[in-house]
Tab-separated table of C-alpha atoms in Angstrom:
chain	number	residue	atom	x	y	z
A	1	UNK	CA	3.434	-9.155	38.237
A	2	UNK	CA	7.221	-8.295	38.754
A	3	UNK	CA	8.182	-11.918	40.272
A	4	UNK	CA	5.867	-13.349	37.344
A	5	UNK	CA	8.017	-11.395	34.797
A	6	UNK	CA	11.294	-12.279	36.639
A	7	UNK	CA	9.837	-16.442	36.380
A	8	UNK	CA	9.141	-16.013	32.626
A	9	UNK	CA	12.695	-14.267	32.001
A	10	UNK	CA	14.279	-16.809	34.078
A	11	UNK	CA	12.223	-19.866	32.092
A	12	UNK	CA	13.148	-18.390	29.076
A	13	UNK	CA	17.113	-18.106	30.095
A	14	UNK	CA	16.864	-21.787	31.315
A	15	UNK	CA	15.165	-23.025	28.125
A	16	UNK	CA	17.610	-20.897	26.133
A	17	UNK	CA	20.653	-22.716	28.292
A	18	UNK	CA	19.013	-25.895	27.530
A	19	UNK	CA	18.644	-25.520	23.881
A	20	UNK	CA	20.747	-27.181	21.865
A	21	UNK	CA	20.916	-29.798	19.140
A	22	UNK	CA	19.220	-32.595	21.370
A	23	UNK	CA	16.073	-33.937	20.435
A	24	UNK	CA	13.116	-32.145	22.619
A	25	UNK	CA	12.193	-34.358	25.382
A	26	UNK	CA	8.620	-34.460	25.484
A	27	UNK	CA	5.443	-32.375	24.213
A	28	UNK	CA	4.086	-32.253	27.997
A	29	UNK	CA	2.347	-28.944	28.750
A	30	UNK	CA	3.919	-27.522	31.840
A	31	UNK	CA	1.632	-24.986	33.574
A	32	UNK	CA	3.482	-22.183	35.486
A	33	UNK	CA	2.122	-21.868	39.016
A	34	UNK	CA	1.048	-18.447	40.248
A	35	UNK	CA	-2.167	-17.826	42.141
A	36	UNK	CA	-3.201	-14.932	39.811
A	37	UNK	CA	-1.528	-15.972	36.656
A	38	UNK	CA	-1.878	-18.905	34.196
A	39	UNK	CA	0.577	-19.533	31.521
A	40	UNK	CA	1.466	-22.566	29.729
A	41	UNK	CA	4.500	-23.826	27.903
A	42	UNK	CA	5.165	-26.745	25.446
A	43	UNK	CA	8.659	-28.345	24.443
A	44	UNK	CA	8.951	-28.592	20.465
A	45	UNK	CA	11.490	-29.278	18.140
A	46	UNK	CA	12.638	-27.286	14.706
A	47	UNK	CA	13.791	-29.767	11.828
A	48	UNK	CA	16.989	-27.748	10.349
A	49	UNK	CA	16.489	-29.514	6.740
A	50	UNK	CA	19.974	-28.990	5.550
A	51	UNK	CA	21.414	-30.979	8.363
A	52	UNK	CA	18.651	-33.037	9.213
A	53	UNK	CA	19.168	-31.871	12.774
A	54	UNK	CA	16.266	-31.082	15.447
A	55	UNK	CA	16.781	-27.575	17.648
A	56	UNK	CA	14.794	-27.912	20.862
A	57	UNK	CA	12.784	-25.002	21.740
A	58	UNK	CA	9.877	-24.192	24.331
A	59	UNK	CA	6.747	-22.242	23.248
A	60	UNK	CA	4.682	-20.565	26.103
A	61	UNK	CA	1.319	-18.729	25.883
A	62	UNK	CA	-0.974	-16.967	28.258
A	63	UNK	CA	-0.426	-14.235	30.674
A	64	UNK	CA	3.207	-12.790	30.986
A	65	UNK	CA	4.106	-13.915	27.746
A	66	UNK	CA	4.040	-12.248	24.486
A	67	UNK	CA	1.705	-14.631	23.246
A	68	UNK	CA	-2.025	-14.511	24.516
A	69	UNK	CA	-3.380	-17.808	22.769
A	70	UNK	CA	-1.800	-21.290	22.168
A	71	UNK	CA	-2.312	-20.243	18.353
A	72	UNK	CA	-0.550	-17.132	18.783
A	73	UNK	CA	2.526	-19.046	20.154
A	74	UNK	CA	2.143	-21.515	17.412
A	75	UNK	CA	2.106	-18.862	14.843
A	76	UNK	CA	5.271	-17.044	16.509
A	77	UNK	CA	7.018	-20.635	16.751
A	78	UNK	CA	6.385	-21.246	13.021
A	79	UNK	CA	8.070	-17.570	12.152
A	80	UNK	CA	10.866	-18.374	14.228
A	81	UNK	CA	11.437	-21.798	12.550
A	82	UNK	CA	11.342	-20.171	8.978
A	83	UNK	CA	13.918	-17.370	10.208
A	84	UNK	CA	16.308	-20.170	11.451
A	85	UNK	CA	15.781	-22.470	8.534
A	86	UNK	CA	16.546	-19.455	5.837
A	87	UNK	CA	19.687	-18.216	7.605
A	88	UNK	CA	21.189	-21.426	9.037
A	89	UNK	CA	20.804	-23.311	5.441
A	90	UNK	CA	23.468	-22.306	2.755
A	91	UNK	CA	22.749	-20.569	-0.417
A	92	UNK	CA	19.125	-19.729	0.117
A	93	UNK	CA	19.003	-16.816	-2.267
A	94	UNK	CA	19.925	-17.037	-6.171
A	95	UNK	CA	18.630	-20.561	-6.186
A	96	UNK	CA	14.998	-19.563	-6.612
A	97	UNK	CA	12.383	-19.537	-9.189
A	98	UNK	CA	9.341	-18.381	-8.084
A	99	UNK	CA	7.482	-17.648	-11.274
A	100	UNK	CA	3.843	-18.954	-11.808
A	101	UNK	CA	4.906	-21.187	-14.435
A	102	UNK	CA	7.257	-22.844	-12.662
B	1	UNK	CA	-14.094	18.133	21.458
B	2	UNK	CA	-16.312	15.376	21.461
B	3	UNK	CA	-17.523	16.106	17.964
B	4	UNK	CA	-14.000	16.239	16.823
B	5	UNK	CA	-13.354	12.582	18.331
B	6	UNK	CA	-16.484	11.211	16.610
B	7	UNK	CA	-15.312	12.611	13.304
B	8	UNK	CA	-11.963	10.935	13.544
B	9	UNK	CA	-13.393	7.785	14.508
B	10	UNK	CA	-15.919	7.732	11.624
B	11	UNK	CA	-12.826	8.925	9.424
B	12	UNK	CA	-10.531	6.059	10.974
B	13	UNK	CA	-13.451	3.557	10.332
B	14	UNK	CA	-13.814	4.877	6.777
B	15	UNK	CA	-10.398	4.577	5.892
B	16	UNK	CA	-9.273	1.501	7.484
B	17	UNK	CA	-12.963	-0.282	6.524
B	18	UNK	CA	-12.224	0.567	2.990
B	19	UNK	CA	-8.763	-0.835	2.481
B	20	UNK	CA	-9.562	-4.025	4.421
B	21	UNK	CA	-12.553	-5.054	2.183
B	22	UNK	CA	-11.413	-3.453	-0.837
B	23	UNK	CA	-11.143	-5.734	-4.200
B	24	UNK	CA	-9.252	-5.391	-7.301
B	25	UNK	CA	-10.602	-4.961	-10.709
B	26	UNK	CA	-7.492	-5.714	-12.473
B	27	UNK	CA	-4.408	-7.879	-11.960
B	28	UNK	CA	-1.358	-7.167	-13.694
B	29	UNK	CA	1.265	-9.585	-13.408
B	30	UNK	CA	4.841	-8.948	-13.652
B	31	UNK	CA	8.103	-10.827	-13.709
B	32	UNK	CA	10.874	-9.722	-11.212
B	33	UNK	CA	14.674	-10.776	-12.259
B	34	UNK	CA	16.884	-9.792	-9.570
B	35	UNK	CA	20.723	-10.088	-8.956
B	36	UNK	CA	21.312	-11.105	-5.487
B	37	UNK	CA	24.957	-10.278	-4.991
B	38	UNK	CA	25.794	-7.263	-7.846
B	39	UNK	CA	29.774	-7.417	-6.501
B	40	UNK	CA	29.867	-11.004	-7.308
B	41	UNK	CA	27.510	-10.783	-10.117
B	42	UNK	CA	25.518	-13.691	-8.732
B	43	UNK	CA	22.894	-15.610	-9.734
B	44	UNK	CA	19.526	-14.130	-11.034
B	45	UNK	CA	16.492	-15.096	-8.935
B	46	UNK	CA	12.921	-14.586	-10.453
B	47	UNK	CA	9.538	-14.135	-9.111
B	48	UNK	CA	6.251	-13.216	-10.032
B	49	UNK	CA	4.486	-10.278	-8.526
B	50	UNK	CA	0.803	-8.931	-8.709
B	51	UNK	CA	-0.391	-5.220	-9.134
B	52	UNK	CA	-3.878	-5.196	-7.928
B	53	UNK	CA	-6.013	-2.017	-9.070
B	54	UNK	CA	-9.016	-0.256	-8.157
B	55	UNK	CA	-9.689	2.994	-9.520
B	56	UNK	CA	-7.260	5.410	-7.551
B	57	UNK	CA	-5.714	2.306	-5.360
B	58	UNK	CA	-3.303	-0.225	-6.224
B	59	UNK	CA	-1.411	-2.784	-4.003
B	60	UNK	CA	1.787	-4.428	-5.419
B	61	UNK	CA	2.621	-7.728	-3.630
B	62	UNK	CA	4.478	-11.009	-4.604
B	63	UNK	CA	2.478	-13.833	-5.884
B	64	UNK	CA	4.194	-16.260	-3.574
B	65	UNK	CA	3.137	-14.364	-0.256
B	66	UNK	CA	-0.428	-15.619	-1.268
B	67	UNK	CA	1.026	-19.069	-1.266
B	68	UNK	CA	3.122	-18.517	1.566
B	69	UNK	CA	0.137	-17.278	3.839
B	70	UNK	CA	-2.011	-20.196	3.126
B	71	UNK	CA	0.699	-23.130	3.236
B	72	UNK	CA	2.167	-21.584	6.682
B	73	UNK	CA	-1.507	-22.109	8.199
B	74	UNK	CA	-1.450	-25.656	6.735
B	75	UNK	CA	1.907	-26.460	8.280
B	76	UNK	CA	1.228	-24.944	11.696
B	77	UNK	CA	-2.333	-26.901	11.854
B	78	UNK	CA	-0.427	-30.055	11.074
B	79	UNK	CA	2.497	-29.670	12.729
B	80	UNK	CA	0.911	-29.324	16.008
B	81	UNK	CA	-1.706	-31.940	15.655
B	82	UNK	CA	0.783	-34.574	14.681
B	83	UNK	CA	2.890	-35.598	17.634
B	84	UNK	CA	5.297	-38.178	16.591
B	85	UNK	CA	6.845	-40.325	19.297
B	86	UNK	CA	5.198	-37.583	22.111
B	87	UNK	CA	7.221	-34.851	20.126
B	88	UNK	CA	5.869	-31.673	18.341
B	89	UNK	CA	8.491	-31.154	15.121
B	90	UNK	CA	8.200	-28.061	13.120
B	91	UNK	CA	9.364	-28.882	9.415
B	92	UNK	CA	8.692	-25.624	7.842
B	93	UNK	CA	10.748	-26.734	4.295
B	94	UNK	CA	7.584	-26.840	2.328
B	95	UNK	CA	6.366	-23.297	2.882
B	96	UNK	CA	7.768	-21.231	0.166
B	97	UNK	CA	9.863	-18.116	0.774
B	98	UNK	CA	9.348	-15.138	-1.450
B	99	UNK	CA	12.287	-13.142	-2.778
B	100	UNK	CA	10.826	-10.026	-2.807
B	101	UNK	CA	8.879	-9.457	0.271
B	102	UNK	CA	8.452	-5.432	0.218
B	103	UNK	CA	4.935	-4.449	-0.796
B	104	UNK	CA	3.669	-0.776	-2.046
B	105	UNK	CA	0.088	0.429	-1.316
B	106	UNK	CA	-0.883	3.447	-3.454
B	107	UNK	CA	-4.024	5.615	-2.934
B	108	UNK	CA	-4.383	8.541	-5.418
B	109	UNK	CA	-0.701	8.826	-5.814
B	110	UNK	CA	0.285	8.495	-2.567
B	111	UNK	CA	2.324	5.744	-1.624
B	112	UNK	CA	3.202	3.670	1.435
B	113	UNK	CA	6.000	1.054	1.362
B	114	UNK	CA	6.142	-1.988	3.535
B	115	UNK	CA	9.006	-3.912	4.435
B	116	UNK	CA	9.889	-7.054	6.542
B	117	UNK	CA	13.029	-7.605	8.334
B	118	UNK	CA	13.043	-11.038	10.294
B	119	UNK	CA	9.736	-10.609	12.357
B	120	UNK	CA	9.276	-6.957	12.191
B	121	UNK	CA	7.184	-5.382	9.647
B	122	UNK	CA	7.564	-1.699	8.814
B	123	UNK	CA	5.627	0.825	6.964
B	124	UNK	CA	6.798	4.476	5.820
B	125	UNK	CA	5.613	6.598	2.985
B	126	UNK	CA	7.474	7.103	-0.196
B	127	UNK	CA	9.540	10.525	0.720
B	128	UNK	CA	10.882	11.496	-2.819
B	129	UNK	CA	8.489	10.439	-5.852
B	130	UNK	CA	10.353	9.618	-9.008
B	131	UNK	CA	10.401	12.648	-11.436
B	132	UNK	CA	10.332	10.993	-14.733
B	133	UNK	CA	11.745	12.558	-17.875
B	134	UNK	CA	9.534	11.366	-21.101
B	135	UNK	CA	11.715	10.376	-23.989
B	136	UNK	CA	10.626	10.081	-27.813
B	137	UNK	CA	11.957	6.607	-28.233
B	138	UNK	CA	9.362	3.913	-28.596
B	139	UNK	CA	9.287	0.040	-28.571
B	140	UNK	CA	6.637	-2.805	-28.745
B	141	UNK	CA	6.015	-5.123	-25.561
B	142	UNK	CA	3.494	-7.571	-26.044
B	143	UNK	CA	1.899	-5.888	-28.667
B	144	UNK	CA	1.507	-2.523	-26.895
B	145	UNK	CA	3.326	0.368	-28.480
B	146	UNK	CA	4.995	1.823	-25.499
B	147	UNK	CA	7.397	5.006	-24.826
B	148	UNK	CA	10.237	5.364	-22.883
B	149	UNK	CA	10.950	7.244	-19.609
B	150	UNK	CA	13.783	7.655	-17.370
B	151	UNK	CA	13.896	8.456	-13.402
B	152	UNK	CA	16.185	8.051	-10.442
B	153	UNK	CA	15.226	6.197	-7.457
B	154	UNK	CA	17.481	5.742	-4.402
B	155	UNK	CA	20.635	6.619	-6.169
B	156	UNK	CA	19.948	4.486	-9.285
B	157	UNK	CA	18.426	5.529	-12.931
B	158	UNK	CA	15.718	3.505	-13.785
B	159	UNK	CA	14.169	3.191	-17.471
B	160	UNK	CA	10.779	2.684	-17.977
B	161	UNK	CA	8.520	1.687	-20.636
B	162	UNK	CA	4.913	2.482	-20.290
B	163	UNK	CA	1.819	2.517	-22.808
B	164	UNK	CA	-0.707	5.274	-23.444
B	165	UNK	CA	-2.934	2.248	-24.570
B	166	UNK	CA	-3.744	1.579	-20.886
B	167	UNK	CA	-4.178	4.927	-19.098
B	168	UNK	CA	-3.467	3.993	-15.718
B	169	UNK	CA	-0.440	5.865	-14.217
B	170	UNK	CA	0.813	2.773	-11.892
B	171	UNK	CA	3.521	0.086	-12.238
B	172	UNK	CA	5.579	-2.125	-10.327
B	173	UNK	CA	6.927	-1.251	-6.807
B	174	UNK	CA	7.289	2.415	-6.742
B	175	UNK	CA	7.431	2.851	-10.025
B	176	UNK	CA	4.247	4.707	-10.817
B	177	UNK	CA	3.095	8.132	-12.058
B	178	UNK	CA	3.488	7.753	-15.796
B	179	UNK	CA	0.790	8.715	-18.147
B	180	UNK	CA	0.078	5.065	-19.036
B	181	UNK	CA	0.678	1.634	-17.258
B	182	UNK	CA	4.307	0.627	-16.892
B	183	UNK	CA	4.937	-2.695	-18.705
B	184	UNK	CA	8.827	-2.838	-18.235
B	185	UNK	CA	11.274	-1.110	-15.891
B	186	UNK	CA	14.609	-1.703	-14.943
B	187	UNK	CA	18.168	-0.336	-13.878
B	188	UNK	CA	21.055	1.019	-16.111
B	189	UNK	CA	22.832	-2.340	-15.107
B	190	UNK	CA	19.961	-4.710	-15.417
B	191	UNK	CA	20.207	-5.726	-11.904
B	192	UNK	CA	16.561	-5.255	-11.219
B	193	UNK	CA	14.070	-6.025	-13.707
B	194	UNK	CA	10.277	-5.781	-14.062
B	195	UNK	CA	8.336	-6.973	-16.799
B	196	UNK	CA	4.761	-7.363	-17.193
B	197	UNK	CA	3.801	-11.048	-18.079
B	198	UNK	CA	-0.092	-10.737	-17.683
B	199	UNK	CA	-3.087	-8.590	-17.290
B	200	UNK	CA	-6.604	-9.557	-16.536
B	201	UNK	CA	-9.584	-8.560	-14.740
B	202	UNK	CA	-10.148	-10.375	-11.531
B	203	UNK	CA	-11.551	-9.474	-8.060
B	204	UNK	CA	-9.049	-10.125	-5.479
B	205	UNK	CA	-9.263	-8.988	-2.113
B	206	UNK	CA	-6.404	-5.906	-1.527
B	207	UNK	CA	-5.447	-6.682	2.078
B	208	UNK	CA	-2.627	-4.539	3.574
B	209	UNK	CA	-0.028	-6.004	5.674
B	210	UNK	CA	-1.033	-6.146	9.365
B	211	UNK	CA	1.038	-5.594	12.811
B	212	UNK	CA	3.310	-3.037	11.038
B	213	UNK	CA	5.278	-0.474	12.844
B	214	UNK	CA	4.664	2.943	11.107
B	215	UNK	CA	8.099	4.650	10.783
B	216	UNK	CA	10.563	6.406	8.075
B	217	UNK	CA	12.605	4.913	5.764
B	218	UNK	CA	15.919	6.171	7.845
B	219	UNK	CA	14.411	3.938	10.713
B	220	UNK	CA	13.970	0.877	8.677
B	221	UNK	CA	17.868	1.497	7.090
B	222	UNK	CA	18.973	1.853	10.244
B	223	UNK	CA	17.125	-1.427	11.533
B	224	UNK	CA	18.414	-3.125	8.365
B	225	UNK	CA	22.237	-2.027	9.283
B	226	UNK	CA	22.236	-3.003	12.796
B	227	UNK	CA	20.899	-6.666	11.571
B	228	UNK	CA	23.729	-6.665	8.764
B	229	UNK	CA	26.219	-5.761	11.620
B	230	UNK	CA	25.439	-8.693	13.807
B	231	UNK	CA	23.282	-10.945	11.841
B	232	UNK	CA	23.525	-14.171	13.878
B	233	UNK	CA	23.260	-12.139	17.218
B	234	UNK	CA	20.426	-10.280	15.872
B	235	UNK	CA	18.730	-13.429	14.547
B	236	UNK	CA	19.300	-15.123	18.367
B	237	UNK	CA	17.756	-11.960	20.101
B	238	UNK	CA	14.541	-11.909	17.862
B	239	UNK	CA	13.760	-15.593	17.539
B	240	UNK	CA	15.024	-16.307	21.400
B	241	UNK	CA	17.110	-19.155	20.072
B	242	UNK	CA	20.821	-18.771	20.466
B	243	UNK	CA	22.526	-19.395	16.909
B	244	UNK	CA	24.601	-22.698	17.383
B	245	UNK	CA	28.407	-21.931	16.745
B	246	UNK	CA	28.270	-24.313	13.692
B	247	UNK	CA	25.394	-22.174	12.177
B	248	UNK	CA	27.036	-18.800	12.993
B	249	UNK	CA	29.062	-18.579	9.743
B	250	UNK	CA	25.972	-19.501	7.610
B	251	UNK	CA	23.794	-17.103	9.242
B	252	UNK	CA	26.334	-14.211	8.465
B	253	UNK	CA	27.284	-15.139	4.955
B	254	UNK	CA	23.482	-15.711	4.154
B	255	UNK	CA	22.380	-12.162	5.341
B	256	UNK	CA	25.316	-10.538	3.641
B	257	UNK	CA	25.176	-12.386	0.364
B	258	UNK	CA	22.134	-10.226	-0.778
B	259	UNK	CA	23.279	-6.810	-1.393
B	260	UNK	CA	20.975	-5.510	-4.097
B	261	UNK	CA	18.344	-3.643	-2.034
B	262	UNK	CA	15.819	-1.925	-4.151
B	263	UNK	CA	15.027	0.460	-0.903
């Protein structure tokens, strides 16, 4: 388990190092091989609308990750994307009119 | 011991079951007007919020959160089933973002406040209920004769207008406990203003925020301070995506631009 945790941490560090402004390479699902544990990962991109750039990211799910299922990983990633867009793009607060008549 | 355990389980099921399945009988809509940056006397943001009522229970929640929940799900499904040139691209720009993310659940006068900070959700009990001073002044709001009350919350003085005609001791956010429904409440500087804009009988599910860390106000306050001390660093840690240098200034500015916390 420790070895796998290390592997996941390593993958996380590697993916963090690889993250930049390049487009994601593919949507290929990568299986982490371990006789006892199965986790899968997928490369995705986050569109930053104010700059029209795409940030590369990797989502993982399965044993040893924080997302038990693919859907959990998707939801987590959407949350991440929203956090990034809200803070990366200027002037989020004060331009809003969220009234029902609007 | 077993009996105690059994009673506890039954009690838990009863409590959580009730709140999960509860429907409202009445929906009051309040319009919030809030200055984001009080130091710069910045722009006023507006949002409509719902107070869902059923007997002694109420849930105060932004109307935008209902749209946010459903649109987020649509975007998720669409994004991950739409592979363009072999890539999954997430575009969240169509998801509405609520201004007022806090929620309050009140049960027989006991209030629980729910807060969100990045991806973490907190809940804590209202520690000091507002002690209202009833005044003799009156005014009409939407044909209702209202009476004035003044109270303090987190260092600010608030003026509330409530009506005896609707004998429901509730109101927006933590502003509750008067002899009638609060139709308007604002702080002395009018940096925060809630005004009733709708009232109707409607059955809507009163669903509490899920995956919440039960804590104290002080713990939430400390977490927010930690974030404000290093917004781009904390954002990187929470999302696992290192903030590119070109966005660091935006992140720090955006995080600190809002300083009008109602708490």
